[in-house]
JSON list of C-alpha atoms and ligand atoms in Angstrom, two decimals:
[
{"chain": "A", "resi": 4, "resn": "UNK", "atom": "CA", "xyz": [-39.57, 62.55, 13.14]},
{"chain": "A", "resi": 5, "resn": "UNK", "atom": "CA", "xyz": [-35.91, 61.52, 14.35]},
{"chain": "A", "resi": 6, "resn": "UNK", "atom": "CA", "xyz": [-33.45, 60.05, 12.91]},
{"chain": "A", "resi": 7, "resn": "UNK", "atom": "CA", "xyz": [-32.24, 57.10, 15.26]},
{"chain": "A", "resi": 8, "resn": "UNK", "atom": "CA", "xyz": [-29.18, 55.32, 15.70]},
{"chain": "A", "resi": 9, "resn": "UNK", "atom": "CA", "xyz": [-28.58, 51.85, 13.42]},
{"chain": "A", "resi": 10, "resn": "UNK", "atom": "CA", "xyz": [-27.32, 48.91, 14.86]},
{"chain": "A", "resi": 11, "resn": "UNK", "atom": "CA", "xyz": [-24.78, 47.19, 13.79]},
{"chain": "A", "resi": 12, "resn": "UNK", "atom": "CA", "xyz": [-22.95, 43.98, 13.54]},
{"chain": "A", "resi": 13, "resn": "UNK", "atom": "CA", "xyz": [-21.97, 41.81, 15.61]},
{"chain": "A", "resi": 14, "resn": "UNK", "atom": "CA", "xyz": [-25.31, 43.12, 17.94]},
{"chain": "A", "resi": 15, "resn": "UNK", "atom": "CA", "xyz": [-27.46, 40.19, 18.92]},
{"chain": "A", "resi": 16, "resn": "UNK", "atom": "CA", "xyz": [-30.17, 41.99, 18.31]},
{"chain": "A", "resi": 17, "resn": "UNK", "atom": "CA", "xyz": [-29.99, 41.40, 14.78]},
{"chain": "A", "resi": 18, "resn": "UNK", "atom": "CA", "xyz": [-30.25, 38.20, 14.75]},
{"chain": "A", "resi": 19, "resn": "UNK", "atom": "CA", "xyz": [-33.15, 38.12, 16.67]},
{"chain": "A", "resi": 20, "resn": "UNK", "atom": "CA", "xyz": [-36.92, 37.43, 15.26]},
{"chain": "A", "resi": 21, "resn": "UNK", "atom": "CA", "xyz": [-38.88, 40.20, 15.13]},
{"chain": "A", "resi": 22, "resn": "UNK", "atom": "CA", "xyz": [-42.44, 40.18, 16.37]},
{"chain": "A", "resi": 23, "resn": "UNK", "atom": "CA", "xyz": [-45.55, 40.74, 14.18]},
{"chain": "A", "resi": 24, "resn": "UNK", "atom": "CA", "xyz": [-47.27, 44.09, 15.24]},
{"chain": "A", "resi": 25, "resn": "UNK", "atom": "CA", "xyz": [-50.80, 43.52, 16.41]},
{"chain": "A", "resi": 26, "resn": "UNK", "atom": "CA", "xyz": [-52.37, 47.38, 16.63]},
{"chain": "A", "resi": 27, "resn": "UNK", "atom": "CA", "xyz": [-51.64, 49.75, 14.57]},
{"chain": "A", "resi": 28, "resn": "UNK", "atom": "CA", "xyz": [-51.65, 52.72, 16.94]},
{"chain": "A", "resi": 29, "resn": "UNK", "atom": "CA", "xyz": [-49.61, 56.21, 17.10]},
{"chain": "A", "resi": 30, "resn": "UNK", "atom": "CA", "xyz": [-46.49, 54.44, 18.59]},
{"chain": "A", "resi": 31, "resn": "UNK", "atom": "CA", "xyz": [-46.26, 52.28, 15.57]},
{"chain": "A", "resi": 32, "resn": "UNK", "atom": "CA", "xyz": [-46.87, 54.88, 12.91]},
{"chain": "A", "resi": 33, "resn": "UNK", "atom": "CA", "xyz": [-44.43, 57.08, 14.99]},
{"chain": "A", "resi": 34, "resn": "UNK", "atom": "CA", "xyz": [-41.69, 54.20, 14.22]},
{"chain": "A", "resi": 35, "resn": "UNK", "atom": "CA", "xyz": [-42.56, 53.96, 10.88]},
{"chain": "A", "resi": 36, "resn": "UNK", "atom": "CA", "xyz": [-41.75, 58.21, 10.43]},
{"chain": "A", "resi": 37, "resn": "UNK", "atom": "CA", "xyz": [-38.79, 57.32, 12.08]},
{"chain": "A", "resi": 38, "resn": "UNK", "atom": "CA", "xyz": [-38.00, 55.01, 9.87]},
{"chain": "A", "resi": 39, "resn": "UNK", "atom": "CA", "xyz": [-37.96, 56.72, 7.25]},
{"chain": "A", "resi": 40, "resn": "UNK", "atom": "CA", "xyz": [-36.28, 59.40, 8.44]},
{"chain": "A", "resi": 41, "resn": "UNK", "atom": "CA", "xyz": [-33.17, 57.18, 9.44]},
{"chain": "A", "resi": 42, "resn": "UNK", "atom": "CA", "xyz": [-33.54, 55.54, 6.22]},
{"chain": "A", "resi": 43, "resn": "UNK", "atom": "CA", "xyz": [-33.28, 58.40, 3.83]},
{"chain": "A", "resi": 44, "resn": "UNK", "atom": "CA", "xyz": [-30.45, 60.23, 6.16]},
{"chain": "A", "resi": 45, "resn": "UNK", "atom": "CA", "xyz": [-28.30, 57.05, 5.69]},
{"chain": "A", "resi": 46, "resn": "UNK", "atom": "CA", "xyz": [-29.04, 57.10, 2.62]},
{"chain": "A", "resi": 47, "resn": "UNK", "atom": "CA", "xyz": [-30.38, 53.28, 2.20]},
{"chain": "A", "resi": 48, "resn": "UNK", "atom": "CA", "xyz": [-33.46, 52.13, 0.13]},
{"chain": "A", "resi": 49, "resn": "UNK", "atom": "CA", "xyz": [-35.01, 50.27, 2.64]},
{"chain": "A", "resi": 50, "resn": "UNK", "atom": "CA", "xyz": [-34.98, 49.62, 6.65]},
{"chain": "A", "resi": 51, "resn": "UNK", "atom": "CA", "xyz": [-35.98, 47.06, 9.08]},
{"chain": "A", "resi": 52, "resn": "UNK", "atom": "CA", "xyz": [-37.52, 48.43, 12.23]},
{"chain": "A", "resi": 53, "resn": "UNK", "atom": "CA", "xyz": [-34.85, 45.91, 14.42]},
{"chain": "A", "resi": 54, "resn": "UNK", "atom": "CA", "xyz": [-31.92, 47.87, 12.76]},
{"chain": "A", "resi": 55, "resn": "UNK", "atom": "CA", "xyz": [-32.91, 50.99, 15.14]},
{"chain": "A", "resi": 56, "resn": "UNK", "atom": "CA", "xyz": [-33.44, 49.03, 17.88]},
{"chain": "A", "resi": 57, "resn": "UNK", "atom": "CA", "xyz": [-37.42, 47.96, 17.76]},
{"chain": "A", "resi": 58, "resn": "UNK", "atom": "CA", "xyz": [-37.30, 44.01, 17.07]},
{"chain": "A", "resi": 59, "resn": "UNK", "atom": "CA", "xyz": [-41.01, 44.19, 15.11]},
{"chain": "A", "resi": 60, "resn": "UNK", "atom": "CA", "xyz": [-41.87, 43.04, 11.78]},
{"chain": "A", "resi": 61, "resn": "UNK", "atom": "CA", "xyz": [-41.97, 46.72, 9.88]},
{"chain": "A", "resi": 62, "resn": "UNK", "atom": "CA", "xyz": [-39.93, 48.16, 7.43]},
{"chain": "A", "resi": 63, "resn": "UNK", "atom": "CA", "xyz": [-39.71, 50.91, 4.78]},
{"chain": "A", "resi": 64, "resn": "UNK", "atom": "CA", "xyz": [-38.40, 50.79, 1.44]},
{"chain": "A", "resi": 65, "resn": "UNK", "atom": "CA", "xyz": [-37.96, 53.64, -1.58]},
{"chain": "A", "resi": 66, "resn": "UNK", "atom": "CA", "xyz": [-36.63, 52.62, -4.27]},
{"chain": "A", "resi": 67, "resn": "UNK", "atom": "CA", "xyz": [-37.41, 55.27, -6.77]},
{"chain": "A", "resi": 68, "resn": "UNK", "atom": "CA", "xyz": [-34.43, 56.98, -8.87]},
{"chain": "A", "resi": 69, "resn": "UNK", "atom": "CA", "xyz": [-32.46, 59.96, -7.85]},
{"chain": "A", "resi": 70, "resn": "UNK", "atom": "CA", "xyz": [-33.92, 62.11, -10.09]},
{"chain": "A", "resi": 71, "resn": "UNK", "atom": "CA", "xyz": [-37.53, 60.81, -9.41]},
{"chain": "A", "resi": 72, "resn": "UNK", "atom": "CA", "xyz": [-39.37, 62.23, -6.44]},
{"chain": "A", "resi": 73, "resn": "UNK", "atom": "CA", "xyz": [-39.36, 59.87, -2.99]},
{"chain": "A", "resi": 74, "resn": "UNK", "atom": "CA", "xyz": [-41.79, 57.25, -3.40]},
{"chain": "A", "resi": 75, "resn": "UNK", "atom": "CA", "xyz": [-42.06, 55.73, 0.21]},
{"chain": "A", "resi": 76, "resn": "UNK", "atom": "CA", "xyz": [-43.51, 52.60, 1.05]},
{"chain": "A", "resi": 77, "resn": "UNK", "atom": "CA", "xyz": [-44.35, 50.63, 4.84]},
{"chain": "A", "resi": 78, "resn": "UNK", "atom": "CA", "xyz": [-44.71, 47.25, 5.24]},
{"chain": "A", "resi": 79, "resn": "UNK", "atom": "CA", "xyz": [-46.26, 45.72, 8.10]},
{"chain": "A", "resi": 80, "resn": "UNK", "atom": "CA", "xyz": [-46.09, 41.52, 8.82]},
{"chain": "A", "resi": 81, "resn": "UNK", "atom": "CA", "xyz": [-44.83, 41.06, 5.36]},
{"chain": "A", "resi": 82, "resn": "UNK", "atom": "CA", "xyz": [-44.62, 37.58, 4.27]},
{"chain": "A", "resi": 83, "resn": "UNK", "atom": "CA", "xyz": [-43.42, 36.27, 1.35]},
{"chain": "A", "resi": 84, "resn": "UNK", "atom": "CA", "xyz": [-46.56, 33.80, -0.37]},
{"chain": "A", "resi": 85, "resn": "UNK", "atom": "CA", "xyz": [-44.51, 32.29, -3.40]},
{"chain": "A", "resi": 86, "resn": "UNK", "atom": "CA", "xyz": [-40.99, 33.25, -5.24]},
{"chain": "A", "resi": 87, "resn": "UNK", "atom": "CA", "xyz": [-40.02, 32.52, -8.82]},
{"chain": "A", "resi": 88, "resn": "UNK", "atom": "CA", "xyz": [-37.81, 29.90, -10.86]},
{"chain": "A", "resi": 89, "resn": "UNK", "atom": "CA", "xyz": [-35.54, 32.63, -11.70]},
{"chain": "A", "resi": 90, "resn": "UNK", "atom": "CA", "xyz": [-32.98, 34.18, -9.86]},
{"chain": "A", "resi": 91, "resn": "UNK", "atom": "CA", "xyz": [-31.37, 37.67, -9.95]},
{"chain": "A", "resi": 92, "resn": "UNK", "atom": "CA", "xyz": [-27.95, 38.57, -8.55]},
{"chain": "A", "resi": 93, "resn": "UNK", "atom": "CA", "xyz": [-27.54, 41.74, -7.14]},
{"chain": "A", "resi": 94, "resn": "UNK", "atom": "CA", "xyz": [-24.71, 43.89, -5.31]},
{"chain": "A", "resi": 95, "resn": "UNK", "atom": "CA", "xyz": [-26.30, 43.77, -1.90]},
{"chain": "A", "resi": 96, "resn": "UNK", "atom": "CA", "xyz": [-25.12, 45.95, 1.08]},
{"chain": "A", "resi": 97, "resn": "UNK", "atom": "CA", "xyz": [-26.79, 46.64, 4.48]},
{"chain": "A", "resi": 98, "resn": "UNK", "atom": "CA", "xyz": [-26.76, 49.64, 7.25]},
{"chain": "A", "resi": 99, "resn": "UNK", "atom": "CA", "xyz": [-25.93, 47.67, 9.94]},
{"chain": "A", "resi": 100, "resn": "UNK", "atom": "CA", "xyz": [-22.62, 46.17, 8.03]},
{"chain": "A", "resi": 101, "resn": "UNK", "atom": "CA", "xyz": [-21.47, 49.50, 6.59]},
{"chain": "A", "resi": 102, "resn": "UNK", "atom": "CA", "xyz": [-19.30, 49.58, 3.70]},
{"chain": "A", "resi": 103, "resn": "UNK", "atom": "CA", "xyz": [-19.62, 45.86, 3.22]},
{"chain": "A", "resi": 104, "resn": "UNK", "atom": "CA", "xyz": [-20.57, 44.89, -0.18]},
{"chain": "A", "resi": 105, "resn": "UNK", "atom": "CA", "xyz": [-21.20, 41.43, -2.28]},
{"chain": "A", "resi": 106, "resn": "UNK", "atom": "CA", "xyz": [-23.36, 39.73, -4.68]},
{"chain": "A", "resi": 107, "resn": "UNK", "atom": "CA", "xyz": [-26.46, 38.07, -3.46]},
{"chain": "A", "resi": 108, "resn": "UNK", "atom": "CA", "xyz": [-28.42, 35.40, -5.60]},
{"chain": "A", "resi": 109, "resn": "UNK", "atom": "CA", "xyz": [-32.20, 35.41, -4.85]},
{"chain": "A", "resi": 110, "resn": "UNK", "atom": "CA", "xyz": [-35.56, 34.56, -6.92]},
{"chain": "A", "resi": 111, "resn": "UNK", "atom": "CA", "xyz": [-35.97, 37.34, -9.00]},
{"chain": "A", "resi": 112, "resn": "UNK", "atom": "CA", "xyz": [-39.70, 38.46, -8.55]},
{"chain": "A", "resi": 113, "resn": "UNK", "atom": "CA", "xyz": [-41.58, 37.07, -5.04]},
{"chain": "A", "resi": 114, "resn": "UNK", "atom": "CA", "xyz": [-45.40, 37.66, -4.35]},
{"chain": "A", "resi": 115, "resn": "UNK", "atom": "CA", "xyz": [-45.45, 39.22, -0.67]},
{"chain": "A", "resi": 116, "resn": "UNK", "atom": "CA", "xyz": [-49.04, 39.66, 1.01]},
{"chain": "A", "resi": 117, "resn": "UNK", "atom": "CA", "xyz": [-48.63, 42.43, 4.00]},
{"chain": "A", "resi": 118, "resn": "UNK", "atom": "CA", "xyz": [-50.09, 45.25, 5.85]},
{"chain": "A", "resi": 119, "resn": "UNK", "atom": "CA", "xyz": [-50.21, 48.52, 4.88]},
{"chain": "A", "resi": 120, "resn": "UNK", "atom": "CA", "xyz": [-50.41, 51.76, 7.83]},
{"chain": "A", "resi": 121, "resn": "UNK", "atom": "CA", "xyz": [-53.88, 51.91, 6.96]},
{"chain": "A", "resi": 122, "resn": "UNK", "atom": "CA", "xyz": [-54.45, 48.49, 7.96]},
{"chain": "A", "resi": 123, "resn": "UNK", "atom": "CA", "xyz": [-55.56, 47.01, 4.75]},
{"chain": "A", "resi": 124, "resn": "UNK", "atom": "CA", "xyz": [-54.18, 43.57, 3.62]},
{"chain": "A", "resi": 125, "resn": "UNK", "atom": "CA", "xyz": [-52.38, 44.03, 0.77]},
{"chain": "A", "resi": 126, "resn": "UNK", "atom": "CA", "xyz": [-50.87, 41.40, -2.13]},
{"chain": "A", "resi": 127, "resn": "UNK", "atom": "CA", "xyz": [-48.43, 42.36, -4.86]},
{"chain": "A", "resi": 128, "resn": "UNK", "atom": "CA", "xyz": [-46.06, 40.53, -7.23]},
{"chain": "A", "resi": 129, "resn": "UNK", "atom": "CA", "xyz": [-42.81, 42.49, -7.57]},
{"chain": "A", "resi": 130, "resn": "UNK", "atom": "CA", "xyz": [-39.44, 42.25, -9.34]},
{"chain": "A", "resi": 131, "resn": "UNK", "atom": "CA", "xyz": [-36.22, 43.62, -9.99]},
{"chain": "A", "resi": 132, "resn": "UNK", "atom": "CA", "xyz": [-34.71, 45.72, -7.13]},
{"chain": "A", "resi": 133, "resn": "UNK", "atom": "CA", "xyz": [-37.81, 46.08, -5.04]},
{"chain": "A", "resi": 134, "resn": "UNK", "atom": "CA", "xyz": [-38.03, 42.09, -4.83]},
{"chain": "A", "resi": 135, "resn": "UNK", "atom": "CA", "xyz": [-34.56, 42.09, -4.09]},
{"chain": "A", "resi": 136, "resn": "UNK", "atom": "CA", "xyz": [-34.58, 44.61, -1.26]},
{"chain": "A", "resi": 137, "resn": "UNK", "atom": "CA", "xyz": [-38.13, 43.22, -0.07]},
{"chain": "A", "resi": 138, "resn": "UNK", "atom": "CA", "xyz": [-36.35, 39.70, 0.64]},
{"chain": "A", "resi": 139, "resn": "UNK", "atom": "CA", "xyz": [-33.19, 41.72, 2.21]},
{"chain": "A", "resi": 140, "resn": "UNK", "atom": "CA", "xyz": [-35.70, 43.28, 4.45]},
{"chain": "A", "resi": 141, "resn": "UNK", "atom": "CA", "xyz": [-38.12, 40.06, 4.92]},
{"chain": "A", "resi": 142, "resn": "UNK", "atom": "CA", "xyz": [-35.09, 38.68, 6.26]},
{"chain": "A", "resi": 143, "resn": "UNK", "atom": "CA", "xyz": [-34.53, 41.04, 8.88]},
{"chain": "A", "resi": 144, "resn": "UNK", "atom": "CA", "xyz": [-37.66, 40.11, 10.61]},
{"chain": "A", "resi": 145, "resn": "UNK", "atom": "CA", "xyz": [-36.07, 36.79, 10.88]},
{"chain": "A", "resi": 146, "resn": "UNK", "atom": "CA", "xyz": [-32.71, 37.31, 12.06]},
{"chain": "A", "resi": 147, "resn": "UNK", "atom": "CA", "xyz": [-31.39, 36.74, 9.09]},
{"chain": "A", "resi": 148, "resn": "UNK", "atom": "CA", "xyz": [-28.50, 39.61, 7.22]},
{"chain": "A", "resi": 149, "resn": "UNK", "atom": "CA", "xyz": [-27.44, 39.34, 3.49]},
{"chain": "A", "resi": 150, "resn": "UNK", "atom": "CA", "xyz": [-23.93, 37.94, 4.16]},
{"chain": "A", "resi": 151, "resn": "UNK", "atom": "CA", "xyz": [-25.85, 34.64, 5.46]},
{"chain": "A", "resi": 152, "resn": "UNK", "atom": "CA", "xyz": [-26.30, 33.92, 1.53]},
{"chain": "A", "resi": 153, "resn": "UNK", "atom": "CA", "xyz": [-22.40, 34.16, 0.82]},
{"chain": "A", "resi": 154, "resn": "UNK", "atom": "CA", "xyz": [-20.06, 31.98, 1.28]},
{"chain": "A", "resi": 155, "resn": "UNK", "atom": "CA", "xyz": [-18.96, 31.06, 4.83]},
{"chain": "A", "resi": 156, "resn": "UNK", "atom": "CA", "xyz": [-14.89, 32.19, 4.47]},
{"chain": "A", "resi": 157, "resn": "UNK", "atom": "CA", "xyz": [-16.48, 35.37, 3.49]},
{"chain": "A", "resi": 158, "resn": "UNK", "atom": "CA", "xyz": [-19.03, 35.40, 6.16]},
{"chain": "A", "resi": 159, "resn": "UNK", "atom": "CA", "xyz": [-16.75, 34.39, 9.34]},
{"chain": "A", "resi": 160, "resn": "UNK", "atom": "CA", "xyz": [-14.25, 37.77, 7.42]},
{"chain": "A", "resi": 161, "resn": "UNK", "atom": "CA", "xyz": [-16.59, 40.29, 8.02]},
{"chain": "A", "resi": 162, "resn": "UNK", "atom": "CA", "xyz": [-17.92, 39.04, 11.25]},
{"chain": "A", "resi": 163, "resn": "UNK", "atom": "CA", "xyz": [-14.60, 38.77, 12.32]},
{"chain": "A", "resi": 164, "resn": "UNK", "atom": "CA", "xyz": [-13.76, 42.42, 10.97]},
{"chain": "A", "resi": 165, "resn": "UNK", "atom": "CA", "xyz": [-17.09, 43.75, 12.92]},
{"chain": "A", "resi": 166, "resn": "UNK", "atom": "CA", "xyz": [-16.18, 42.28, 16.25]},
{"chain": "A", "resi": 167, "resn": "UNK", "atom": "CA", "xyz": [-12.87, 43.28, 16.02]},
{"chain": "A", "resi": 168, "resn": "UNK", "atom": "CA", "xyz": [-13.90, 46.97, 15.65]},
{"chain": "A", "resi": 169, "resn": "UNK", "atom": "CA", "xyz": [-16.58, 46.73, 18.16]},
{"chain": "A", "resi": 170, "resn": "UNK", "atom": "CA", "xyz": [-14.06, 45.29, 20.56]},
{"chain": "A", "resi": 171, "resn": "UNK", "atom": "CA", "xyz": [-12.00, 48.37, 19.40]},
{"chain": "A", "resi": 172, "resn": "UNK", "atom": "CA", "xyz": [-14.45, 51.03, 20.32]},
{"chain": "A", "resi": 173, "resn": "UNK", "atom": "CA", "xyz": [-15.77, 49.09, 23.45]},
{"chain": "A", "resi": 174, "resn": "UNK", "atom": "CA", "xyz": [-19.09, 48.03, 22.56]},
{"chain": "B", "resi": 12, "resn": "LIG", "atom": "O1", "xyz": [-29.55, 50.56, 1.33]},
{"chain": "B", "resi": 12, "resn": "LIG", "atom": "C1", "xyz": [-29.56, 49.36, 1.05]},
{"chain": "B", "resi": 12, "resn": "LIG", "atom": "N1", "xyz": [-29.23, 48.96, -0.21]},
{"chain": "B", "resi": 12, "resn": "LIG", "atom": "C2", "xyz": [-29.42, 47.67, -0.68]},
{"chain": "B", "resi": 12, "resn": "LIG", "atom": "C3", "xyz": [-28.83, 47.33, -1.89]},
{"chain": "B", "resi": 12, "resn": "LIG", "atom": "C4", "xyz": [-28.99, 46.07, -2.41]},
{"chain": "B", "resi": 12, "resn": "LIG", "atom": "C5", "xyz": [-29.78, 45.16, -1.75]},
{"chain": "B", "resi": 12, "resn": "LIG", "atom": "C6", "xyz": [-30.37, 45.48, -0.55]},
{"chain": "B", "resi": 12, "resn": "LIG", "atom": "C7", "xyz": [-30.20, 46.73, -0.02]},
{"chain": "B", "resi": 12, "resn": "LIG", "atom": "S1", "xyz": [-30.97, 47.15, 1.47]},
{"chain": "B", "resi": 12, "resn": "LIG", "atom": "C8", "xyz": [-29.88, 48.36, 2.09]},
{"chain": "B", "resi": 12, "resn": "LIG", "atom": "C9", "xyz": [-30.42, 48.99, 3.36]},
{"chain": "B", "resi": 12, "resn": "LIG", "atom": "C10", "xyz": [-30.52, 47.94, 4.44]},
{"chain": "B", "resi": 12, "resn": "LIG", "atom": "O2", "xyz": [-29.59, 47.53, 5.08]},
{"chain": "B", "resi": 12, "resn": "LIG", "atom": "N2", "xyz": [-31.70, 47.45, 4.67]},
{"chain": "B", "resi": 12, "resn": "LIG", "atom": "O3", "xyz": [-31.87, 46.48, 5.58]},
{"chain": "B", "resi": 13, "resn": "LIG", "atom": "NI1", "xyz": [-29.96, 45.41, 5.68]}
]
């Protein structure tokens, strides 16, 4: 297992959608252990394959408590099937926009249907901070990062702040 390098904003790469993995061979569960390697070392609850560099729909999520042992989970061409009325608001953050934090409002429990390393199609209705991350992940695969669902002054700030410091360190 290795821990890889995260990519981070403004790199074009994460805005790009990811494709759906077709075989689930020793590469892919290879990038999955990596994964969650990079994942845990952050520390983050959850990862989309694109943010180290591999632009395919995976990612890993743990959300278990500190004091709980790891409980981790892979996701393979998750999609979400159906999303609540409700709505949660979280405190979201990402990897690839470190130390960049703001509230997020999304439905508060989604049905996802996806693929699990074994290969087995799986469905499952989740809520709280698992549905929350799930979403934050789902959007990944799509090009899409958590400061698209704040406002745009806010948006075009850290964007700004990002480039700047790529710029910086000559990215
Ligand atoms: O570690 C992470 N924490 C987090 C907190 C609230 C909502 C979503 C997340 S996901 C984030 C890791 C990450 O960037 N995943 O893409
Ligand atoms: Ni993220």
């Amino acid at each position: 297992m290795t821990i890889k390098p995260l990519i981070i904003l403004p790199d074009p790469l994460l805005r790009v959608a990811s494709r759906p993995i077709e075989t689930i061979d020793a590469a892919v569960k290879r990038l999955a252990d990596d994964m969650l390697e990079t994942m845990y070392d952050a520390p983050g609850i959850g990862l989309a394959a694109v943010q180290i560099g591999e632009p395919v729909r995976m990612l890993v999520i743990d959300v278990s408590k500190e004091e709980e042992e790891n409980a981790p989970r892979v996701f393979l061409n998750p999609e979400v099937l159906s999303a609540g009325e409700e709505t949660n608001v979280y405190e979201e953050g990402c990897l690839s926009i470190p130390d960049y934090y703001a509230e997020v409002e999304r439905p508060a429990a989604v049905t996802v249907r996806y693929l699990g390393l074994d290969g087995a199609m799986r469905e499952e209705t989740v809520d709280g901070l698992l549905a929350t991350c799930l979403q934050h992940e789902i959007d990944h695969l799509n090009g899409v990062l958590f400061i698209d669902h704040i406002s745009k002054l806010k948006r075009d700030m850290v964007v700004k702040k990002f480039t700047k410091a790529a710029r910086k360190a000559g990215v």
